[in-house]
Short mmCIF file of C-alpha atoms in Angstrom, two decimals:
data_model
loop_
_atom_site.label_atom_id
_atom_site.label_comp_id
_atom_site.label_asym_id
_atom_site.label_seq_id
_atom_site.Cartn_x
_atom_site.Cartn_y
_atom_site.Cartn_z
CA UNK M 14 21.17 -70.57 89.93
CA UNK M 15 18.38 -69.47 92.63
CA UNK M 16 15.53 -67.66 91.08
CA UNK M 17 15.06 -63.78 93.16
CA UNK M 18 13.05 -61.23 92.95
CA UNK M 19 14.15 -57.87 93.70
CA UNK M 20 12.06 -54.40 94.23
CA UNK M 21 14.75 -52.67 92.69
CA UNK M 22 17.07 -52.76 89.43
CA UNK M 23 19.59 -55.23 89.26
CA UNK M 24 22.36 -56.43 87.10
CA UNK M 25 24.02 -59.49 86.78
CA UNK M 26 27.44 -59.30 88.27
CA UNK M 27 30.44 -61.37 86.82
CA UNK M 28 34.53 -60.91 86.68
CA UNK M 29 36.76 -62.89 85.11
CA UNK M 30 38.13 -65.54 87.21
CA UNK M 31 41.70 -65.44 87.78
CA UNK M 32 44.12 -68.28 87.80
CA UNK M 33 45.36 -68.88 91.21
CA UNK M 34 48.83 -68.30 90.40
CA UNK M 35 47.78 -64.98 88.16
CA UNK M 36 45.93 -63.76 91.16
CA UNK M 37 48.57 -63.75 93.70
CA UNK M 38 51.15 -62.27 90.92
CA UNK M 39 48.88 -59.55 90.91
CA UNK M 40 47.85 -59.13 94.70
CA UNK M 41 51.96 -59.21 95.66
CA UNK M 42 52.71 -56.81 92.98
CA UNK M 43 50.03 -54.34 93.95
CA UNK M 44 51.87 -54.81 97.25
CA UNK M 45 55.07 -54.13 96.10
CA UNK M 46 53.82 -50.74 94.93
CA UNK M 47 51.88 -49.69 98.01
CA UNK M 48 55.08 -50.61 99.80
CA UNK M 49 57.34 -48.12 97.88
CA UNK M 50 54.63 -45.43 99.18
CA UNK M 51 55.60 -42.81 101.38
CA UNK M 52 54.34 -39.69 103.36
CA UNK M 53 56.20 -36.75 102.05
CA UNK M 54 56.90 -33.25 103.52
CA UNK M 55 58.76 -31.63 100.64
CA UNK M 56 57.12 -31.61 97.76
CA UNK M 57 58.42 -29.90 93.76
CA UNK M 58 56.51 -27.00 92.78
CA UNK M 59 56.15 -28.68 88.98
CA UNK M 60 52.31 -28.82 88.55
CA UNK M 61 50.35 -31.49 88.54
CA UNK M 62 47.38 -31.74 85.70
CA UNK M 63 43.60 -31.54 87.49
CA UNK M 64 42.90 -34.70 85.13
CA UNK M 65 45.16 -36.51 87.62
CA UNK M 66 42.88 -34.91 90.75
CA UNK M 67 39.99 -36.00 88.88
CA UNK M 68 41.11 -39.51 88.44
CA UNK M 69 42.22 -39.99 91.91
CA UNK M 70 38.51 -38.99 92.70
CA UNK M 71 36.96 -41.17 90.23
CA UNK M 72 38.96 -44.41 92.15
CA UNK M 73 37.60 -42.93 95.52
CA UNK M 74 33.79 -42.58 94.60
CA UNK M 75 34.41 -46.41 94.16
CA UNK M 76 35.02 -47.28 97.64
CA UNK M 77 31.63 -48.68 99.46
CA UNK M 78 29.50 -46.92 101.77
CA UNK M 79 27.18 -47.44 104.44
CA UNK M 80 23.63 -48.16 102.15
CA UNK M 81 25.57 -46.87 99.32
CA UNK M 82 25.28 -42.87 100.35
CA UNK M 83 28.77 -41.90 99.33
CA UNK M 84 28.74 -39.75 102.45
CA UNK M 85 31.92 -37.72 101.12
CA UNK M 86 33.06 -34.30 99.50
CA UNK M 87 36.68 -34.21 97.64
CA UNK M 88 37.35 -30.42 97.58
CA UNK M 89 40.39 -29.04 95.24
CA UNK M 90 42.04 -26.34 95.10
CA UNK M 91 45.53 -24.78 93.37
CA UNK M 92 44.58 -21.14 94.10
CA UNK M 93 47.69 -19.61 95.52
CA UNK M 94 46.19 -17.04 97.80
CA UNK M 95 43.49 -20.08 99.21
CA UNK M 96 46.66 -22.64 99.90
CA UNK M 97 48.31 -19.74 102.14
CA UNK M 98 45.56 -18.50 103.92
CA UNK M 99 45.43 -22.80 104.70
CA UNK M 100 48.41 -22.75 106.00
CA UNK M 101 48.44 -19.90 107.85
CA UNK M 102 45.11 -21.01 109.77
CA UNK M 103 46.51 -24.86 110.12
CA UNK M 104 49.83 -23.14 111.32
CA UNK M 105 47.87 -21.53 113.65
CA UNK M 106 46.14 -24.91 115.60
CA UNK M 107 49.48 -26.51 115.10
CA UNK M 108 51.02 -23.82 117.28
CA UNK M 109 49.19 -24.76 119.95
CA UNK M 110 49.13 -28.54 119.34
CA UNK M 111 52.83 -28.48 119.56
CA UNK M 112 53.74 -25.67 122.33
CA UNK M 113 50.62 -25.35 124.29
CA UNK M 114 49.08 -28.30 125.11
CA UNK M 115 50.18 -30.52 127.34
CA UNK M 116 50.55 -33.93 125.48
CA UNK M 117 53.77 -35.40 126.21
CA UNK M 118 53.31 -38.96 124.93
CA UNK M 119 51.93 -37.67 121.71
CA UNK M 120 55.03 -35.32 121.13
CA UNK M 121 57.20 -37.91 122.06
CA UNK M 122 55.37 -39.93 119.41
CA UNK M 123 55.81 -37.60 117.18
CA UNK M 124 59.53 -36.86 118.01
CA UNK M 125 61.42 -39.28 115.29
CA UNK M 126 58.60 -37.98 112.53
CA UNK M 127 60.79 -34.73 113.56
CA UNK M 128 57.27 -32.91 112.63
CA UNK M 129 56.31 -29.59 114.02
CA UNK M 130 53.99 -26.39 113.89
CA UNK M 131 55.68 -25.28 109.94
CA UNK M 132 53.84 -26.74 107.49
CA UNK M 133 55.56 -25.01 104.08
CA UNK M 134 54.04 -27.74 102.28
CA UNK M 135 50.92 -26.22 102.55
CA UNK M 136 52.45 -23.59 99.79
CA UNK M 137 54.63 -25.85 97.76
CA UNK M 138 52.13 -28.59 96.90
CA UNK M 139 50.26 -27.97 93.42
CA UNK M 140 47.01 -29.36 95.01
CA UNK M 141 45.37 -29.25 98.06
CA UNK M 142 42.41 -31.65 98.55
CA UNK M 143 40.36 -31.67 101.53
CA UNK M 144 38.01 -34.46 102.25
CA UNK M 145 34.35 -33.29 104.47
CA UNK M 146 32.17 -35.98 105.53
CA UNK M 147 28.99 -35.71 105.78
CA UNK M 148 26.63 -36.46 108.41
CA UNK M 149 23.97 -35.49 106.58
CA UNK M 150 23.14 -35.16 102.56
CA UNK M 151 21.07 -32.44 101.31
CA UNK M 152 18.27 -33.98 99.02
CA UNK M 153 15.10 -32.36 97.43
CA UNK M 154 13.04 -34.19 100.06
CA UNK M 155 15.03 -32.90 103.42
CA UNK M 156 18.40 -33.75 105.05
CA UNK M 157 18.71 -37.57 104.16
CA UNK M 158 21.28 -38.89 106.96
CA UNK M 159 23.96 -41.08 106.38
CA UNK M 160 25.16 -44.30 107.74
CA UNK M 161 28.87 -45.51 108.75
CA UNK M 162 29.93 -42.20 107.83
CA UNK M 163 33.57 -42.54 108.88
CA UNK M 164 34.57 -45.78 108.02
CA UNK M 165 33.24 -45.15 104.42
CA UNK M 166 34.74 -41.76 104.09
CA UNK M 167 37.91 -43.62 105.68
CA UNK M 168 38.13 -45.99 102.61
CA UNK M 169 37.28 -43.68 99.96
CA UNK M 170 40.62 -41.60 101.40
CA UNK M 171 42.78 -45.20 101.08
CA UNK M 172 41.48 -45.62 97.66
CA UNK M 173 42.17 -41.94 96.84
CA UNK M 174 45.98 -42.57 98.23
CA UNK M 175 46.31 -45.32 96.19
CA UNK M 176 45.19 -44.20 93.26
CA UNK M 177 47.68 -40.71 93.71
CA UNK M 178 50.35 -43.30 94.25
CA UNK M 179 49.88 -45.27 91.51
CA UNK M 180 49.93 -42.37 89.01
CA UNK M 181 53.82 -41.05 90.75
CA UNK M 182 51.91 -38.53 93.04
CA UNK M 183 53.31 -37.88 96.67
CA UNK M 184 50.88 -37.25 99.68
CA UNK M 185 50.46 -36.77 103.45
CA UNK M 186 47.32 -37.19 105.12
CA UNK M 187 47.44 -33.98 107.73
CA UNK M 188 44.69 -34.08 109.99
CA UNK M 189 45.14 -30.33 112.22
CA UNK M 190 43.02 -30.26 114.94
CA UNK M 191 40.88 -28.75 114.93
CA UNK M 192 40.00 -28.53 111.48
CA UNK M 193 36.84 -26.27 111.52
CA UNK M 194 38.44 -23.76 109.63
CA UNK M 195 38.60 -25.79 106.21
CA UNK M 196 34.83 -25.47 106.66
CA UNK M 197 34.79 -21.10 106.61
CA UNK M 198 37.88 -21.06 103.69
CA UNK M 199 36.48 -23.70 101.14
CA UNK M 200 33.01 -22.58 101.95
CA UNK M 201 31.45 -25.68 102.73
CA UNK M 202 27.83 -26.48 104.78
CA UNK M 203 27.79 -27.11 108.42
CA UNK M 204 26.42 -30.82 107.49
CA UNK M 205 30.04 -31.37 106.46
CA UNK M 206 32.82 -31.96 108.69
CA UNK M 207 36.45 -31.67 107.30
CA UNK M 208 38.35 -35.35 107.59
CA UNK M 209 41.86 -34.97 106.04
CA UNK M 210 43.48 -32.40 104.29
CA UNK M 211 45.66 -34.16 101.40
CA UNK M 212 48.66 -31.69 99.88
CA UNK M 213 49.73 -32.89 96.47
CA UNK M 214 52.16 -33.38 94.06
CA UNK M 215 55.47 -34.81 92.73
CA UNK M 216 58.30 -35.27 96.10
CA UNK M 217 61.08 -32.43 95.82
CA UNK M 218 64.27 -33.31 93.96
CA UNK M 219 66.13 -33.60 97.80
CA UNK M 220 62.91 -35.23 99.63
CA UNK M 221 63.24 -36.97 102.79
CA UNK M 222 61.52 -39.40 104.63
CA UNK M 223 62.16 -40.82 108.04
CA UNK M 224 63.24 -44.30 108.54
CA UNK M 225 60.87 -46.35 109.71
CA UNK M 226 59.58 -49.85 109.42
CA UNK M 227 56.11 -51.05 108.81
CA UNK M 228 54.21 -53.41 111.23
CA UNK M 229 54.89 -57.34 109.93
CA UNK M 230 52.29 -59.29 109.04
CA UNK M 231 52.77 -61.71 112.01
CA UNK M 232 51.39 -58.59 114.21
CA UNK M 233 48.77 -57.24 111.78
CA UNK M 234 47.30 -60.75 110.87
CA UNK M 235 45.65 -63.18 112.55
CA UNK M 236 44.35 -66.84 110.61
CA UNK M 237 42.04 -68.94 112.57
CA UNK M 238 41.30 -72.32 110.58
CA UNK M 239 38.90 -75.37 111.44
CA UNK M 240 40.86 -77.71 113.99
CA UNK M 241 43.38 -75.19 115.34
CA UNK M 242 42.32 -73.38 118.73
#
C-alpha cells in the first residue's frame, strides 16, 4: 500500500469483491430489467407516494459530477392547477414545433413515435419532476460556477430513470423546446436552466408503446485488445 498525503479528508474506500460468475449474474440481470423499460404516454391516475420521488432523488444525487458540484435541481410537483398550467405552456411550444417550423426530417423522425403537439400526460401523471441545471451555484461567498454541467446533470437523469424503473414507475423524458417557461411556473433562478421535464407514475391499464428495437451491441460497442488492429 503507497503511503499519501492528502490536504483534505479522506476515507478508505473498499467493496466487497464479487465472484466473477456472481458479478455478471448481477450485471445481466440489471440488464434484463432496464430492458423491460419503456417510455410511456398514458399513464393511471392512482398516486404515487412522494417517498418514491424522494428515493428516485436520493439514487440521482449519487451520480458524479464535474469536481463533485452536483450542478442539478430535481423540482416536484403534484399540484393540479401547476401540472395544467405545464401543459398548457409546453402545448403551446409544441404547437409550433410540430405545425410551424419547418423540420421535415425531424417530423419524419418522429412519425412512427406517432407523437404530436397533445401532451394529456402532462395532467394524468401523479408527478411531474423537472430537472434545472445549473451553470452557476449560489454560495455565501458569490456565484461558485460549475464544471461539466451537462454531462453530470445527464447522468444524474439516467440514474433517476433507473431508479423510477426499478421501483414499477413509468416515465418519459420530454424535453419542449424551448423550455424557459419551467423557469417562470416552478419559480426557479435564472442560474438554472430547465433540462428534462419527467411526468410520473404507474402506465394506464390500456398503455401503449410503439414497437421498436434497441440498437445491438455490435453497433453500440466497440473492443480494441492488445494484438488486434
Amino acid at each position: 500500500m503507497s503511503s499519501r498525503e492528502h490536504r483534505h479528508p479522506f476515507v478508505p474506500y473498499a467493496v466487497p469483491r464479487l465472484p466473477i460468475d456472481e458479478g455478471l449474474r448481477r450485471g445481466e440481470e440489471f440488464y434484463q430489467e432496464l430492458d423491460r423499460r419503456r417510455s410511456v404516454r398514458w399513464f393511471s391516475a392512482d398516486p404515487v407516494p412522494l417517498q418514491a420521488i424522494e428515493l428516485a432523488v436520493r439514487a440521482a444525487n449519487t451520480a458524479p459530477s464535474g469536481a463533485h458540484h452536483q450542478p442539478w435541481t430535481f423540482v416536484a410537483t403534484d399540484d393540479p392547477e401547476l401540472k395544467r398550467a405545464v401543459r398548457m405552456a409546453a402545448e403551446e411550444e409544441e404547437r409550433r414545433f410540430y405545425r410551424d417550423r419547418e423540420l421535415p426530417d425531424w417530423h419524419a423522425a418522429l412519425d412512427r413515435l406517432e407523437t404530436d403537439e397533445h401532451k394529456d400526460f402532462l395532467d394524468t401523471a401523479p408527478w411531474l419532476v423537472v430537472v434545472f441545471a445549473q451553470k452557476h451555484t449560489p454560495t455565501a461567498d458569490g456565484p461558485r460556477k460549475n464544471y461539466y454541467v451537462s454531462e453530470s446533470v445527464g447522468i444524474a437523469c439516467g440514474l433517476f430513470l433507473a431508479a423510477l424503473h426499478r421501483m414499477g414507475l413509468a416515465t418519459l423524458t420530454h424535453t419542449p423546446n424551448p423550455m424557459n417557461f419551467l423557469t417562470t411556473l416552478l419559480d426557479r433562478p435564472r442560474t438554472e436552466r430547465p433540462y428534462i421535464l419527467f411526468p410520473i407514475g404507474y402506465p394506464a391499464d390500456d398503455c401503449e408503446v410503439p414497437v421498436l428495437e434497441r440498437k445491438p451491441l455490435s453497433e453500440a460497442l466497440v473492443v480494441r485488445r492488445p494484438g488486434r488492429s
